[in-house]
GROMACS .gro file of C-alpha atoms in nm:
model
  145
    1MET     CA    1   5.439  -4.591  -0.312
    2SER     CA    2   5.270  -4.832  -0.083
    3SER     CA    3   5.073  -5.116  -0.221
    4ARG     CA    4   4.730  -5.179  -0.084
    5ASN     CA    5   4.578  -5.513  -0.029
    6PRO     CA    6   4.248  -5.524  -0.218
    7GLY     CA    7   4.098  -5.748   0.047
    8SER     CA    8   4.156  -5.499   0.329
    9ILE     CA    9   3.923  -5.233   0.190
   10THR     CA   10   3.564  -5.308   0.271
   11GLN     CA   11   3.248  -5.126   0.185
   12ASP     CA   12   2.964  -5.108   0.435
   13TRP     CA   13   2.650  -5.179   0.230
   14ASP     CA   14   2.406  -5.168   0.521
   15THR     CA   15   2.122  -4.924   0.456
   16VAL     CA   16   2.087  -4.632   0.686
   17VAL     CA   17   1.732  -4.521   0.765
   18LEU     CA   18   1.669  -4.185   0.923
   19HIS     CA   19   1.341  -4.128   1.101
   20LYS     CA   20   1.197  -3.794   1.186
   21SER     CA   21   1.128  -3.781   1.553
   22LYS     CA   22   0.775  -3.681   1.644
   23PRO     CA   23   0.735  -3.395   1.885
   24LYS     CA   24   0.671  -3.514   2.236
   25THR     CA   25   0.360  -3.298   2.270
   26GLN     CA   26   0.127  -3.223   1.985
   27ASP     CA   27   0.093  -2.861   1.890
   28LEU     CA   28  -0.278  -2.802   1.928
   29ARG     CA   29  -0.257  -2.470   1.749
   30ASP     CA   30  -0.235  -2.674   1.430
   31PRO     CA   31  -0.590  -2.733   1.298
   32LYS     CA   32  -0.495  -3.081   1.173
   33ALA     CA   33  -0.373  -3.182   1.519
   34VAL     CA   34  -0.693  -3.050   1.678
   35ASN     CA   35  -0.910  -3.239   1.429
   36GLN     CA   36  -0.709  -3.558   1.487
   37ALA     CA   37  -0.745  -3.521   1.864
   38LEU     CA   38  -1.120  -3.468   1.831
   39ARG     CA   39  -1.155  -3.777   1.608
   40SER     CA   40  -0.962  -3.991   1.855
   41GLY     CA   41  -1.194  -3.882   2.135
   42ALA     CA   42  -0.937  -3.683   2.331
   43GLN     CA   43  -1.048  -3.379   2.522
   44VAL     CA   44  -0.963  -3.051   2.358
   45GLN     CA   45  -0.989  -2.728   2.546
   46THR     CA   46  -1.053  -2.413   2.348
   47VAL     CA   47  -1.019  -2.066   2.487
   48LYS     CA   48  -1.169  -1.770   2.304
   49LYS     CA   49  -0.964  -1.461   2.354
   50PHE     CA   50  -1.144  -1.136   2.417
   51ASP     CA   51  -1.212  -0.957   2.088
   52ALA     CA   52  -1.000  -1.212   1.900
   53GLY     CA   53  -0.993  -1.192   1.523
   54SER     CA   54  -1.145  -0.850   1.515
   55ASN     CA   55  -0.960  -0.574   1.339
   56LYS     CA   56  -1.235  -0.326   1.403
   57ARG     CA   57  -1.230  -0.059   1.663
   58THR     CA   58  -1.592  -0.025   1.747
   59PRO     CA   59  -1.584   0.316   1.919
   60SER     CA   60  -1.419   0.499   1.629
   61THR     CA   61  -1.622   0.326   1.359
   62ALA     CA   62  -1.943   0.408   1.539
   63VAL     CA   63  -1.841   0.773   1.566
   64ASN     CA   64  -1.744   0.786   1.197
   65ALA     CA   65  -2.071   0.624   1.093
   66ARG     CA   66  -2.267   0.873   1.303
   67LYS     CA   67  -2.079   1.165   1.148
   68LEU     CA   68  -2.157   1.034   0.800
   69ASP     CA   69  -2.523   0.997   0.886
   70GLU     CA   70  -2.540   1.351   1.025
   71ALA     CA   71  -2.353   1.500   0.731
   72GLY     CA   72  -2.613   1.389   0.477
   73GLU     CA   73  -2.459   1.498   0.147
   74PRO     CA   74  -2.091   1.426   0.093
   75ALA     CA   75  -1.882   1.742   0.092
   76ALA     CA   76  -1.761   1.846  -0.251
   77LEU     CA   77  -1.386   1.877  -0.288
   78ASP     CA   78  -1.245   2.219  -0.369
   79ARG     CA   79  -1.139   2.252  -0.729
   80VAL     CA   80  -0.889   2.489  -0.887
   81SER     CA   81  -1.045   2.835  -0.903
   82ALA     CA   82  -1.099   3.022  -1.230
   83GLU     CA   83  -0.837   3.277  -1.123
   84VAL     CA   84  -0.568   3.010  -1.076
   85ARG     CA   85  -0.665   2.835  -1.401
   86GLN     CA   86  -0.632   3.157  -1.600
   87ALA     CA   87  -0.301   3.247  -1.433
   88ILE     CA   88  -0.152   2.908  -1.521
   89GLN     CA   89  -0.274   2.925  -1.880
   90LYS     CA   90  -0.161   3.286  -1.933
   91ALA     CA   91   0.187   3.226  -1.788
   92ARG     CA   92   0.232   2.903  -1.985
   93ILE     CA   93   0.138   3.074  -2.312
   94GLU     CA   94   0.368   3.371  -2.238
   95LYS     CA   95   0.657   3.128  -2.184
   96LYS     CA   96   0.557   2.954  -2.511
   97LEU     CA   97   0.524   2.615  -2.343
   98SER     CA   98   0.278   2.341  -2.430
   99GLN     CA   99   0.095   2.158  -2.154
  100ALA     CA  100   0.319   1.855  -2.215
  101GLU     CA  101   0.638   2.065  -2.191
  102LEU     CA  102   0.521   2.227  -1.867
  103ALA     CA  103   0.433   1.883  -1.727
  104LYS     CA  104   0.778   1.754  -1.816
  105GLN     CA  105   0.947   2.048  -1.643
  106ILE     CA  106   0.749   1.997  -1.321
  107ASN     CA  107   0.785   1.615  -1.337
  108GLU     CA  108   0.412   1.548  -1.362
  109ARG     CA  109   0.192   1.382  -1.623
  110PRO     CA  110   0.051   1.608  -1.899
  111GLN     CA  111  -0.296   1.513  -1.775
  112VAL     CA  112  -0.222   1.690  -1.444
  113VAL     CA  113  -0.151   2.022  -1.618
  114GLN     CA  114  -0.461   1.976  -1.833
  115GLU     CA  115  -0.679   1.914  -1.525
  116TYR     CA  116  -0.540   2.226  -1.354
  117GLU     CA  117  -0.614   2.441  -1.659
  118ASN     CA  118  -0.963   2.292  -1.700
  119GLY     CA  119  -1.045   2.340  -1.330
  120LYS     CA  120  -1.103   1.968  -1.267
  121ALA     CA  121  -0.804   1.916  -1.038
  122VAL     CA  122  -0.809   1.930  -0.660
  123PRO     CA  123  -0.536   2.184  -0.577
  124ASN     CA  124  -0.213   2.029  -0.451
  125GLN     CA  125   0.026   2.279  -0.293
  126ALA     CA  126   0.334   2.088  -0.409
  127VAL     CA  127   0.221   2.089  -0.772
  128LEU     CA  128   0.127   2.458  -0.753
  129ALA     CA  129   0.470   2.536  -0.606
  130LYS     CA  130   0.643   2.358  -0.894
  131MET     CA  131   0.428   2.547  -1.146
  132GLU     CA  132   0.510   2.877  -0.973
  133ARG     CA  133   0.881   2.803  -0.999
  134VAL     CA  134   0.870   2.711  -1.370
  135LEU     CA  135   0.619   2.976  -1.480
  136GLY     CA  136   0.744   3.256  -1.255
  137VAL     CA  137   0.396   3.354  -1.131
  138LYS     CA  138   0.220   3.345  -0.792
  139LEU     CA  139  -0.050   3.078  -0.782
  140ARG     CA  140  -0.091   2.973  -0.419
  141GLY     CA  141  -0.209   3.304  -0.273
  142LEU     CA  142  -0.489   3.360  -0.523
  143LYS     CA  143  -0.846   3.353  -0.395
  144HIS     CA  144  -1.053   3.046  -0.450
  145LYS     CA  145  -1.416   3.047  -0.567
   0.00000   0.00000   0.00000
């Protein structure tokens, strides 16, 4: 083991100060830098880009607005026809399923089955296909109102 001389070990107690270097040119995209430049009297050049800050497409919105004006009354959505409603209800009762059990088998909420049977639902082909598979009846080819 070597012996160390306590006097030979020195500690440097000078403080080290780190300064952030400022960028050589100010970024004038920063609103604070622009305001500071304006306050100091420096010239600031602004360039407005064509159609900047606009997310609207004026031609298509004008066309859509015109179509809405010409249409007058909003078109009513098609609802499930009486024929489809009765077919769902009849097949579900024959299979001895409740609305909740049918909903569980087709991976939908019970409210969806209830709306289909009450005629309040807007027909969705995917939901009708799942009901056809579980109930074993044809629902998608039936005539609507």
